[in-house]
Amino acid sequence: MLSKPPGIEDIFPDRIGRRNLIVNAAREAFKLYNVREIVIPVMEFTEVFVRGLGNETDIVSKEMFTFEDRGGRSLTLRPEGTASVVRAYVENGEYNRLAMCKFFYIGPMFRAERPQKGRLRQFNQFGAEIFGSGDPFHDFEAIAMMDAIAKRAGIGDYTVLVNSIGCPNCRPDFVRALTAYYTGVKDLLCRDCASRLDRNPLRLLDCKQDSCQPLKKDAPRTVDYLCDECKSHHGSVKGYLTGGGIAFTEDPLLVRGLDYYTRTTFEFVTARLGGQNAFAAGGRYDNLVEEFGGKPTPAVGFAAGIERMEILLEGKEIPGGGIDVFIVHTGGETLAKAVALCGELRGAGISADMDPGSKGFKAQFKKADREGAAFAVVIGEDELAAGTCTVKDLKSGDQEAVGAGAIADFIRKKLA
RNA sequence: GUGGAUGUAGUUCAACGGUAGAGCCAUGGACUGUGGAUCCAUUCGUUGCGGGUUCGAAUCCCGUCAUCCACCCCA
């Protein structure tokens, strides 16, 4: 039997209701926040991600699906959305000359990781990017937007973590202090942290090893090293959040794995995702547009994992999914009538289905029930003779005869 | 990339080295024209795959693949 590659899944109808709930919540919120959809390519020249995310990041150095096209150019299946949106924005003269643009995207991302709970090789994200403003209001807006989406989707018990990792002016000071501190306690570090010290010192703060936890207590804090501008920016973001009624927790240990972030970083975390704890995250990236060859343009954005949000919605009743009408017949001439009625109802905007095979009433009603039909419409010998149909409300069990020509209207009224 | 666990019917799981089974689902019947409840019946398998040990392997061993979980990393 043929099978799918590891970490890639088929999503059958039973999961679609839950996904739509999430995606619709996102679309509604984006509309409310005046954020417009952009469809970005599923693959880019590899350079887009190398330049965008940073050569040293894990994503770029070992998690990308990269291959050569027929012309020998290196292409990569997108591991995230921001780099593509920035590339598209910079490349498109019509949009990048506007003072401000807000975009959102929805679609699959690809990372060659070992799959586990909440972590797939092909997974879906939606995300938003706000270009053209360095104002802390927009940092707030990004967080508030994601918060609104989570709430609309019905996700509870999560925490919003917020931090500032400074800018190119003040971050080097912090990294220097951090490196100095951890070099001093080098012997106490776990294996992974020893390599982080060289590779990516910021991530030392993110270590989950028990033995490394005590070391964090005295480690330098990002917020203590911020320059005046970053400090005031950070303060304003927090002020907006408090004013906007968004509960958040300051987390000086929050650093992100991508190189492009500046100043604000944030994560939406929960304890219900196993080894993974974030279902959405983002931050400010004021230098990326310029990095991509655009004019200096501050920006802020976030991305959310749809499958992770799905996990948080598990066990929740998702309404809907049933059809309006299932048509029951006895074959022969009644089958012809049933087919005609089925087409008529569908044409009238009423969802309808039937089984053309010759089955007993019982089997057909069973099927109507399983399909979640609101009504069963019976066309049998009796109805044929009388020129009527029997309409049964499957919830109440009530049924009544309705003239054959008036079914669509009758159903429509009942559904309203 | 590292580590651990697990692979048996559509699904959830049983079966001491000795005939592969049950619940759920599905299909049909009880109910000749009425679903959800109940009862009854029926269908369903190369025991993931490949080797090995054995008179005999779902069971033990080796390999492999897959899944899950954790690390790493990230949404």
Short mmCIF file of C-alpha atoms (C1' of nucleotides) in Angstrom, two decimals:
data_model
loop_
_atom_site.label_atom_id
_atom_site.label_comp_id
_atom_site.label_asym_id
_atom_site.label_seq_id
_atom_site.Cartn_x
_atom_site.Cartn_y
_atom_site.Cartn_z
CA MET A 1 0.00 0.00 0.00
CA LEU A 2 1.19 3.50 -0.75
CA SER A 3 1.72 5.75 2.20
CA LYS A 4 2.50 9.34 2.99
CA PRO A 5 5.90 10.60 4.06
CA PRO A 6 6.62 10.94 7.79
CA GLY A 7 5.29 13.96 9.60
CA ILE A 8 2.79 14.73 6.88
CA GLU A 9 -0.90 14.17 7.45
CA ASP A 10 -4.18 13.77 5.66
CA ILE A 11 -6.92 15.85 7.16
CA PHE A 12 -10.31 14.20 6.86
CA PRO A 13 -13.74 15.86 7.23
CA ASP A 14 -14.00 15.10 10.94
CA ARG A 15 -11.26 17.64 11.60
CA ILE A 16 -12.42 20.29 9.19
CA GLY A 17 -15.05 21.83 11.46
CA ARG A 18 -12.45 22.48 14.11
CA ARG A 19 -9.98 23.91 11.62
CA ASN A 20 -12.56 26.15 10.07
CA LEU A 21 -13.44 27.47 13.48
CA ILE A 22 -9.82 28.52 13.91
CA VAL A 23 -9.29 29.84 10.42
CA ASN A 24 -12.58 31.71 10.43
CA ALA A 25 -11.76 33.27 13.78
CA ALA A 26 -8.49 34.45 12.27
CA ARG A 27 -10.11 35.82 9.13
CA GLU A 28 -12.74 37.67 11.14
CA ALA A 29 -10.16 39.20 13.43
CA PHE A 30 -7.94 40.19 10.50
CA LYS A 31 -10.92 41.92 8.95
CA LEU A 32 -11.58 43.78 12.18
CA TYR A 33 -7.96 44.88 12.35
CA ASN A 34 -7.87 45.96 8.73
CA VAL A 35 -5.36 43.31 7.73
CA ARG A 36 -5.61 42.04 4.16
CA GLU A 37 -4.78 38.65 2.76
CA ILE A 38 -1.69 37.92 0.73
CA VAL A 39 -0.99 34.59 -0.94
CA ILE A 40 2.70 33.84 -0.96
CA PRO A 41 4.49 31.04 -2.80
CA VAL A 42 5.04 27.67 -1.21
CA MET A 43 8.63 27.67 -2.41
CA GLU A 44 11.26 30.36 -2.72
CA PHE A 45 14.85 30.60 -3.74
CA THR A 46 16.75 29.21 -0.78
CA GLU A 47 18.50 32.53 -0.35
CA VAL A 48 15.24 34.13 0.85
CA PHE A 49 15.24 32.01 3.98
CA VAL A 50 18.97 32.01 4.52
CA ARG A 51 19.04 35.80 4.44
CA GLY A 52 15.74 36.15 6.24
CA LEU A 53 16.09 33.77 9.14
CA GLY A 54 19.83 33.68 9.56
CA ASN A 55 22.36 31.09 8.51
CA GLU A 56 22.99 29.90 12.03
CA THR A 57 19.41 29.18 12.96
CA ASP A 58 18.37 25.57 13.30
CA ILE A 59 15.63 26.04 10.76
CA VAL A 60 18.04 27.08 8.06
CA SER A 61 20.98 24.93 9.00
CA LYS A 62 19.16 21.63 9.34
CA GLU A 63 15.42 21.75 8.92
CA MET A 64 14.71 22.94 5.41
CA PHE A 65 13.43 20.92 2.47
CA THR A 66 15.82 22.18 -0.14
CA PHE A 67 16.29 20.90 -3.69
CA GLU A 68 17.54 22.03 -7.06
CA ASP A 69 15.23 22.96 -9.89
CA ARG A 70 16.02 21.88 -13.44
CA GLY A 71 18.14 24.92 -13.99
CA GLY A 72 20.30 24.08 -11.03
CA ARG A 73 18.96 26.83 -8.79
CA SER A 74 18.36 26.04 -5.16
CA LEU A 75 14.72 26.14 -4.07
CA THR A 76 13.29 25.60 -0.60
CA LEU A 77 9.82 24.73 0.63
CA ARG A 78 8.95 27.59 2.94
CA PRO A 79 9.63 26.81 6.62
CA GLU A 80 7.77 29.96 7.71
CA GLY A 81 5.91 32.87 6.22
CA THR A 82 7.58 36.12 7.23
CA ALA A 83 10.57 35.91 4.91
CA SER A 84 8.29 35.36 1.92
CA VAL A 85 5.98 38.20 2.83
CA VAL A 86 8.91 40.55 3.24
CA ARG A 87 10.38 39.42 -0.07
CA ALA A 88 7.03 39.91 -1.79
CA TYR A 89 6.57 43.31 -0.18
CA VAL A 90 10.00 44.55 -1.19
CA GLU A 91 9.60 43.20 -4.71
CA ASN A 92 6.23 44.84 -5.26
CA GLY A 93 6.53 48.55 -5.91
CA GLU A 94 2.85 49.26 -5.57
CA TYR A 95 2.62 48.19 -1.95
CA ASN A 96 6.03 49.09 -0.57
CA ARG A 97 5.54 52.76 -1.43
CA LEU A 98 2.49 52.93 0.83
CA ALA A 99 3.07 54.41 4.25
CA MET A 100 1.68 51.30 5.89
CA CYS A 101 0.56 47.85 4.88
CA LYS A 102 -0.93 45.03 6.90
CA PHE A 103 -0.96 41.54 5.45
CA PHE A 104 -2.03 38.13 6.63
CA TYR A 105 -1.41 34.70 5.11
CA ILE A 106 -2.66 31.18 5.72
CA GLY A 107 -1.03 28.06 4.46
CA PRO A 108 1.29 25.10 4.86
CA MET A 109 4.89 25.34 6.07
CA PHE A 110 7.56 22.65 5.86
CA ARG A 111 10.32 21.73 8.27
CA ALA A 112 12.35 18.53 8.24
CA GLU A 113 12.05 17.88 11.96
CA ARG A 114 11.39 14.70 13.84
CA PRO A 115 7.62 14.64 14.30
CA GLN A 116 5.99 14.58 17.72
CA LYS A 117 2.97 16.05 19.42
CA GLY A 118 2.18 19.42 17.89
CA ARG A 119 5.10 19.15 15.53
CA LEU A 120 4.76 18.06 11.93
CA ARG A 121 6.90 18.28 8.84
CA GLN A 122 4.07 19.84 6.93
CA PHE A 123 1.98 22.06 9.17
CA ASN A 124 -0.25 25.04 8.71
CA GLN A 125 0.17 28.53 9.98
CA PHE A 126 -1.60 31.78 9.68
CA GLY A 127 0.27 34.95 10.39
CA ALA A 128 0.17 38.70 10.04
CA GLU A 129 2.82 41.27 9.18
CA ILE A 130 2.51 44.99 9.70
CA PHE A 131 4.91 47.09 7.63
CA GLY A 132 5.82 50.72 7.88
CA SER A 133 5.54 51.67 11.51
CA GLY A 134 7.89 51.45 14.43
CA ASP A 135 5.22 52.71 16.76
CA PRO A 136 4.66 50.52 19.81
CA PHE A 137 0.96 50.69 19.07
CA HIS A 138 1.52 48.18 16.31
CA ASP A 139 3.41 45.79 18.57
CA PHE A 140 0.35 45.97 20.78
CA GLU A 141 -1.90 45.52 17.77
CA ALA A 142 -0.14 42.32 16.72
CA ILE A 143 -0.51 40.85 20.21
CA ALA A 144 -4.08 42.04 20.60
CA MET A 145 -4.99 40.56 17.23
CA MET A 146 -3.67 37.13 18.13
CA ASP A 147 -5.36 37.36 21.49
CA ALA A 148 -8.64 38.16 19.77
CA ILE A 149 -8.24 35.18 17.44
CA ALA A 150 -7.54 32.77 20.29
CA LYS A 151 -10.55 34.04 22.20
CA ARG A 152 -12.82 33.90 19.16
CA ALA A 153 -11.71 30.36 18.49
CA GLY A 154 -12.63 29.43 22.05
CA ILE A 155 -9.13 28.76 23.33
CA GLY A 156 -8.68 29.48 27.01
CA ASP A 157 -5.96 29.03 29.59
CA TYR A 158 -2.98 30.43 27.76
CA THR A 159 -0.43 32.99 28.82
CA VAL A 160 0.96 35.81 26.75
CA LEU A 161 4.69 36.18 27.34
CA VAL A 162 6.28 39.48 26.40
CA ASN A 163 9.87 40.62 26.33
CA SER A 164 12.17 43.01 24.55
CA ILE A 165 15.47 41.81 23.17
CA GLY A 166 16.70 45.25 22.21
CA CYS A 167 18.07 46.57 18.97
CA PRO A 168 21.43 46.46 17.17
CA ASN A 169 22.55 49.32 19.40
CA CYS A 170 21.98 47.72 22.76
CA ARG A 171 21.78 43.99 22.12
CA PRO A 172 25.53 43.49 21.64
CA ASP A 173 26.06 44.82 25.17
CA PHE A 174 23.58 42.37 26.50
CA VAL A 175 25.00 39.43 24.56
CA ARG A 176 28.45 40.36 25.80
CA ALA A 177 27.27 40.41 29.40
CA LEU A 178 25.41 37.17 28.91
CA THR A 179 28.39 35.46 27.36
CA ALA A 180 30.65 36.73 30.12
CA TYR A 181 28.29 35.46 32.78
CA TYR A 182 27.87 32.02 31.26
CA THR A 183 31.55 31.69 30.51
CA GLY A 184 32.07 32.13 34.23
CA VAL A 185 29.85 29.15 35.01
CA LYS A 186 30.88 27.13 31.99
CA ASP A 187 31.58 23.99 33.98
CA LEU A 188 28.02 23.83 35.24
CA LEU A 189 26.37 24.00 31.85
CA CYS A 190 24.63 21.08 30.21
CA ARG A 191 26.00 19.73 26.93
CA ASP A 192 23.59 21.68 24.77
CA CYS A 193 24.22 24.92 26.58
CA ALA A 194 27.95 24.56 26.16
CA SER A 195 27.46 24.66 22.42
CA ARG A 196 24.88 27.44 22.69
CA LEU A 197 27.50 29.57 24.35
CA ASP A 198 29.41 29.68 21.08
CA ARG A 199 26.60 29.35 18.62
CA ASN A 200 23.64 31.31 19.93
CA PRO A 201 24.13 32.71 23.44
CA LEU A 202 20.62 34.15 23.61
CA ARG A 203 19.20 30.67 23.64
CA LEU A 204 21.01 29.87 26.87
CA LEU A 205 18.08 31.53 28.57
CA ASP A 206 15.68 29.09 26.97
CA CYS A 207 17.26 25.88 28.24
CA LYS A 208 14.88 23.39 29.83
CA GLN A 209 17.49 21.28 31.62
CA ASP A 210 16.95 21.25 35.37
CA SER A 211 20.64 21.73 36.03
CA CYS A 212 20.65 24.96 34.06
CA GLN A 213 17.65 26.53 35.77
CA PRO A 214 19.51 27.88 38.85
CA LEU A 215 22.01 29.59 36.57
CA LYS A 216 19.29 31.70 35.04
CA LYS A 217 18.51 33.42 38.29
CA ASP A 218 21.63 35.54 38.26
CA ALA A 219 21.96 35.77 34.49
CA PRO A 220 21.82 39.24 32.95
CA ARG A 221 18.32 40.27 31.90
CA THR A 222 17.50 41.63 28.49
CA VAL A 223 15.42 44.43 29.88
CA ASP A 224 18.29 45.75 32.01
CA TYR A 225 20.43 46.34 28.96
CA LEU A 226 17.96 48.13 26.73
CA CYS A 227 18.97 51.51 25.35
CA ASP A 228 16.72 54.43 26.18
CA GLU A 229 14.74 54.14 22.94
CA CYS A 230 14.18 50.43 23.37
CA LYS A 231 13.28 50.88 26.99
CA SER A 232 10.68 53.50 26.24
CA HIS A 233 9.32 51.43 23.34
CA HIS A 234 9.00 48.41 25.60
CA GLY A 235 7.27 50.48 28.24
CA SER A 236 4.77 51.79 25.73
CA VAL A 237 3.94 48.32 24.46
CA LYS A 238 3.23 47.16 27.99
CA GLY A 239 1.19 50.29 28.60
CA TYR A 240 -0.95 49.64 25.55
CA LEU A 241 -1.45 46.02 26.59
CA THR A 242 -2.56 47.00 30.06
CA GLY A 243 -4.79 49.71 28.66
CA GLY A 244 -6.23 47.28 26.15
CA GLY A 245 -7.06 44.73 28.81
CA ILE A 246 -4.69 42.09 27.45
CA ALA A 247 -3.29 40.03 30.29
CA PHE A 248 0.41 39.34 29.81
CA THR A 249 3.45 38.16 31.69
CA GLU A 250 6.82 39.78 31.34
CA ASP A 251 9.38 37.12 30.64
CA PRO A 252 12.97 38.35 30.50
CA LEU A 253 14.00 34.84 29.47
CA LEU A 254 11.94 34.89 26.31
CA VAL A 255 14.22 34.88 23.30
CA ARG A 256 13.24 33.73 19.86
CA GLY A 257 14.99 31.37 17.52
CA LEU A 258 15.05 33.57 14.46
CA ASP A 259 17.68 36.20 13.91
CA TYR A 260 15.44 38.88 12.53
CA TYR A 261 13.72 39.95 15.72
CA THR A 262 14.35 43.33 17.34
CA ARG A 263 12.80 44.83 20.44
CA THR A 264 9.45 43.21 21.16
CA THR A 265 9.12 39.44 21.19
CA PHE A 266 6.09 37.54 22.42
CA GLU A 267 4.68 34.05 22.68
CA PHE A 268 1.29 32.57 23.40
CA VAL A 269 1.99 29.54 25.56
CA THR A 270 0.00 26.79 27.24
CA ALA A 271 0.80 23.69 29.23
CA ARG A 272 -1.36 21.49 27.03
CA LEU A 273 0.94 21.00 24.07
CA GLY A 274 3.38 18.49 25.51
CA GLY A 275 6.97 19.33 24.76
CA GLN A 276 5.88 22.24 22.67
CA ASN A 277 4.40 25.11 24.58
CA ALA A 278 3.82 27.91 22.10
CA PHE A 279 0.92 27.99 19.67
CA ALA A 280 1.63 31.48 18.42
CA ALA A 281 4.61 33.77 18.53
CA GLY A 282 6.02 36.83 16.95
CA GLY A 283 7.78 40.08 17.39
CA ARG A 284 9.22 43.16 15.82
CA TYR A 285 11.75 43.01 12.99
CA ASP A 286 12.77 46.52 12.10
CA ASN A 287 15.75 45.66 9.92
CA LEU A 288 14.54 42.81 7.79
CA VAL A 289 12.99 44.83 4.98
CA GLU A 290 16.22 46.73 4.52
CA GLU A 291 18.11 43.47 4.72
CA PHE A 292 16.03 42.31 1.75
CA GLY A 293 16.96 45.34 -0.28
CA GLY A 294 13.98 47.50 0.54
CA LYS A 295 14.08 50.97 2.01
CA PRO A 296 14.36 50.97 5.81
CA THR A 297 10.93 49.91 7.02
CA PRO A 298 10.08 48.91 10.56
CA ALA A 299 7.74 45.94 10.89
CA VAL A 300 6.10 43.64 13.39
CA GLY A 301 4.24 40.38 13.00
CA PHE A 302 3.36 36.97 14.34
CA ALA A 303 2.53 33.45 13.25
CA ALA A 304 0.28 30.81 14.77
CA GLY A 305 0.24 27.04 14.36
CA ILE A 306 -3.17 25.83 13.27
CA GLU A 307 -2.60 22.20 14.29
CA ARG A 308 -1.42 23.30 17.70
CA MET A 309 -4.52 25.39 18.15
CA GLU A 310 -6.52 22.37 17.05
CA ILE A 311 -5.02 20.36 19.90
CA LEU A 312 -6.17 23.05 22.31
CA LEU A 313 -9.69 22.71 20.95
CA GLU A 314 -9.83 18.93 21.32
CA GLY A 315 -12.91 17.65 23.03
CA LYS A 316 -14.85 20.77 22.25
CA GLU A 317 -18.21 20.32 20.52
CA ILE A 318 -18.13 21.79 17.05
CA PRO A 319 -21.63 22.48 15.76
CA GLY A 320 -22.74 22.05 12.19
CA GLY A 321 -21.72 19.64 9.50
CA GLY A 322 -25.09 18.05 8.77
CA ILE A 323 -27.16 18.43 5.65
CA ASP A 324 -30.64 19.94 5.45
CA VAL A 325 -32.52 17.12 3.75
CA PHE A 326 -32.16 13.43 3.06
CA ILE A 327 -34.61 12.01 0.53
CA VAL A 328 -36.13 8.58 1.08
CA HIS A 329 -37.75 6.69 -1.82
CA THR A 330 -38.93 3.21 -2.77
CA GLY A 331 -37.35 2.88 -6.18
CA GLY A 332 -38.97 2.83 -9.60
CA GLU A 333 -40.98 5.93 -10.36
CA THR A 334 -40.38 7.32 -6.87
CA LEU A 335 -36.65 7.21 -7.53
CA ALA A 336 -37.14 9.47 -10.54
CA LYS A 337 -39.18 11.84 -8.39
CA ALA A 338 -36.54 11.74 -5.67
CA VAL A 339 -33.77 12.57 -8.11
CA ALA A 340 -35.79 15.49 -9.45
CA LEU A 341 -36.54 16.77 -5.96
CA CYS A 342 -32.91 16.40 -4.92
CA GLY A 343 -31.85 18.59 -7.83
CA GLU A 344 -34.60 21.08 -7.12
CA LEU A 345 -33.62 21.44 -3.47
CA ARG A 346 -29.95 21.83 -4.26
CA GLY A 347 -30.83 24.45 -6.86
CA ALA A 348 -32.83 26.26 -4.22
CA GLY A 349 -29.86 26.45 -1.90
CA ILE A 350 -30.91 23.60 0.37
CA SER A 351 -28.30 20.93 0.95
CA ALA A 352 -29.72 17.55 0.06
CA ASP A 353 -28.61 13.99 -0.48
CA MET A 354 -30.12 10.60 -1.21
CA ASP A 355 -29.27 6.98 -1.88
CA PRO A 356 -30.22 5.89 -5.38
CA GLY A 357 -29.90 2.20 -4.51
CA SER A 358 -32.93 0.18 -3.54
CA LYS A 359 -32.74 -0.08 0.22
CA GLY A 360 -35.38 -0.41 2.86
CA PHE A 361 -36.83 2.63 4.59
CA LYS A 362 -34.99 1.71 7.71
CA ALA A 363 -31.62 1.76 6.04
CA GLN A 364 -32.37 5.06 4.35
CA PHE A 365 -33.48 6.69 7.58
CA LYS A 366 -30.41 5.37 9.27
CA LYS A 367 -28.33 7.00 6.62
CA ALA A 368 -30.28 10.25 6.97
CA ASP A 369 -29.49 10.20 10.65
CA ARG A 370 -25.82 9.50 10.12
CA GLU A 371 -25.54 12.30 7.60
CA GLY A 372 -26.89 14.65 10.23
CA ALA A 373 -29.92 15.57 8.14
CA ALA A 374 -32.38 18.01 9.69
CA PHE A 375 -35.26 16.62 7.64
CA ALA A 376 -36.14 13.45 5.81
CA VAL A 377 -38.42 13.80 2.82
CA VAL A 378 -40.24 10.60 1.92
CA ILE A 379 -41.46 9.90 -1.59
CA GLY A 380 -43.07 6.47 -1.67
CA GLU A 381 -45.98 4.83 -3.48
CA ASP A 382 -48.55 6.55 -1.24
CA GLU A 383 -47.04 9.98 -1.77
CA LEU A 384 -46.72 9.36 -5.51
CA ALA A 385 -50.42 8.59 -5.71
CA ALA A 386 -51.37 11.60 -3.57
CA GLY A 387 -48.98 14.00 -5.27
CA THR A 388 -47.35 14.86 -1.97
CA CYS A 389 -44.20 14.19 0.02
CA THR A 390 -43.93 13.34 3.66
CA VAL A 391 -41.56 15.69 5.45
CA LYS A 392 -40.19 14.44 8.74
CA ASP A 393 -38.36 16.64 11.21
CA LEU A 394 -35.66 14.29 12.40
CA LYS A 395 -35.07 16.13 15.61
CA SER A 396 -38.66 16.22 16.86
CA GLY A 397 -39.93 13.21 14.96
CA ASP A 398 -42.95 15.18 13.71
CA GLN A 399 -43.99 14.60 10.14
CA GLU A 400 -46.55 16.01 7.75
CA ALA A 401 -47.64 15.78 4.14
CA VAL A 402 -46.56 18.60 1.88
CA GLY A 403 -47.58 19.23 -1.72
CA ALA A 404 -44.91 18.00 -4.10
CA GLY A 405 -44.30 21.44 -5.59
CA ALA A 406 -43.96 23.21 -2.25
CA ILE A 407 -41.16 21.24 -0.63
CA ALA A 408 -38.35 23.75 -1.10
CA ASP A 409 -40.38 26.62 0.35
CA PHE A 410 -41.59 24.47 3.21
CA ILE A 411 -38.07 23.39 4.15
CA ARG A 412 -36.70 26.87 3.82
CA LYS A 413 -39.29 28.20 6.24
CA LYS A 414 -38.56 25.41 8.69
CA LEU A 415 -34.84 26.06 8.55
CA ALA A 416 -35.18 29.79 9.04
"C1'" G B 1 20.30 14.50 14.73
"C1'" U B 2 19.69 11.74 19.95
"C1'" G B 3 16.82 8.66 23.33
"C1'" G B 4 12.47 5.68 24.92
"C1'" A B 5 7.87 3.09 23.90
"C1'" U B 6 4.66 0.69 20.47
"C1'" G B 7 3.22 -1.92 15.75
"C1'" U B 8 -2.70 -7.74 15.60
"C1'" A B 9 -9.77 -6.45 11.76
"C1'" G B 10 -11.99 0.16 9.62
"C1'" U B 11 -11.02 1.47 15.07
"C1'" U B 12 -9.86 0.46 20.47
"C1'" C B 13 -7.60 -3.63 22.37
"C1'" A B 14 -7.06 -9.28 23.85
"C1'" A B 15 -4.55 -14.02 22.82
"C1'" C B 16 1.53 -18.83 28.39
"C1'" G B 17 5.86 -20.61 21.98
"C1'" G B 18 0.49 -24.67 20.16
"C1'" U B 19 -6.66 -23.48 15.89
"C1'" A B 20 -5.89 -15.24 15.81
"C1'" G B 21 -10.52 -13.24 19.40
"C1'" A B 22 -13.82 -9.32 21.73
"C1'" G B 23 -16.10 -4.35 22.15
"C1'" C B 24 -17.18 -0.28 18.96
"C1'" C B 25 -18.05 0.89 13.76
"C1'" A B 26 -20.15 -1.03 9.27
"C1'" U B 27 -24.06 -4.18 6.85
"C1'" G B 28 -28.65 -6.76 7.47
"C1'" G B 29 -32.73 -8.49 10.46
"C1'" A B 30 -36.30 -8.37 14.71
"C1'" C B 31 -39.90 -3.78 12.89
"C1'" U B 32 -43.28 -6.26 5.09
"C1'" G B 33 -43.15 2.43 4.92
"C1'" U B 34 -39.61 5.48 9.35
"C1'" G B 35 -33.47 7.09 12.17
"C1'" G B 36 -31.09 7.89 17.27
"C1'" A B 37 -32.50 2.99 22.17
"C1'" U B 38 -32.46 -2.59 22.66
"C1'" C B 39 -31.62 -7.59 20.95
"C1'" C B 40 -29.79 -11.00 17.14
"C1'" A B 41 -26.88 -12.22 12.98
"C1'" U B 42 -23.09 -11.22 9.28
"C1'" U B 43 -18.65 -9.21 6.97
"C1'" C B 44 -13.62 -7.85 8.14
"C1'" G B 45 -6.79 -10.15 9.02
"C1'" U B 46 -0.73 -11.63 4.26
"C1'" U B 47 -0.49 -10.25 13.18
"C1'" G B 48 3.97 -3.50 9.48
"C1'" C B 49 7.94 -5.74 6.34
"C1'" G B 50 12.43 -9.08 5.83
"C1'" G B 51 15.37 -12.64 7.94
"C1'" G B 52 16.62 -16.06 12.13
"C1'" U B 53 15.67 -19.70 16.34
"C1'" U B 54 11.94 -23.75 16.77
"C1'" C B 55 8.46 -29.75 15.27
"C1'" G B 56 5.59 -25.18 15.64
"C1'" A B 57 6.31 -17.79 16.10
"C1'" A B 58 1.38 -12.55 16.79
"C1'" U B 59 4.50 -14.28 20.93
"C1'" C B 60 11.68 -15.21 21.35
"C1'" C B 61 16.17 -12.91 18.50
"C1'" C B 62 18.28 -9.60 14.58
"C1'" G B 63 17.39 -6.03 10.93
"C1'" U B 64 14.19 -2.61 8.64
"C1'" C B 65 10.09 0.65 8.11
"C1'" A B 66 6.24 3.30 10.47
"C1'" U B 67 3.77 5.65 14.51
"C1'" C B 68 3.75 7.92 19.28
"C1'" C B 69 6.42 10.43 23.23
"C1'" A B 70 10.60 13.15 24.93
"C1'" C B 71 15.32 15.83 23.91
"C1'" C B 72 16.96 19.39 20.37
"C1'" C B 73 14.34 23.29 17.91
"C1'" C B 74 10.06 25.74 16.86
"C1'" A B 75 4.11 27.62 15.33
#
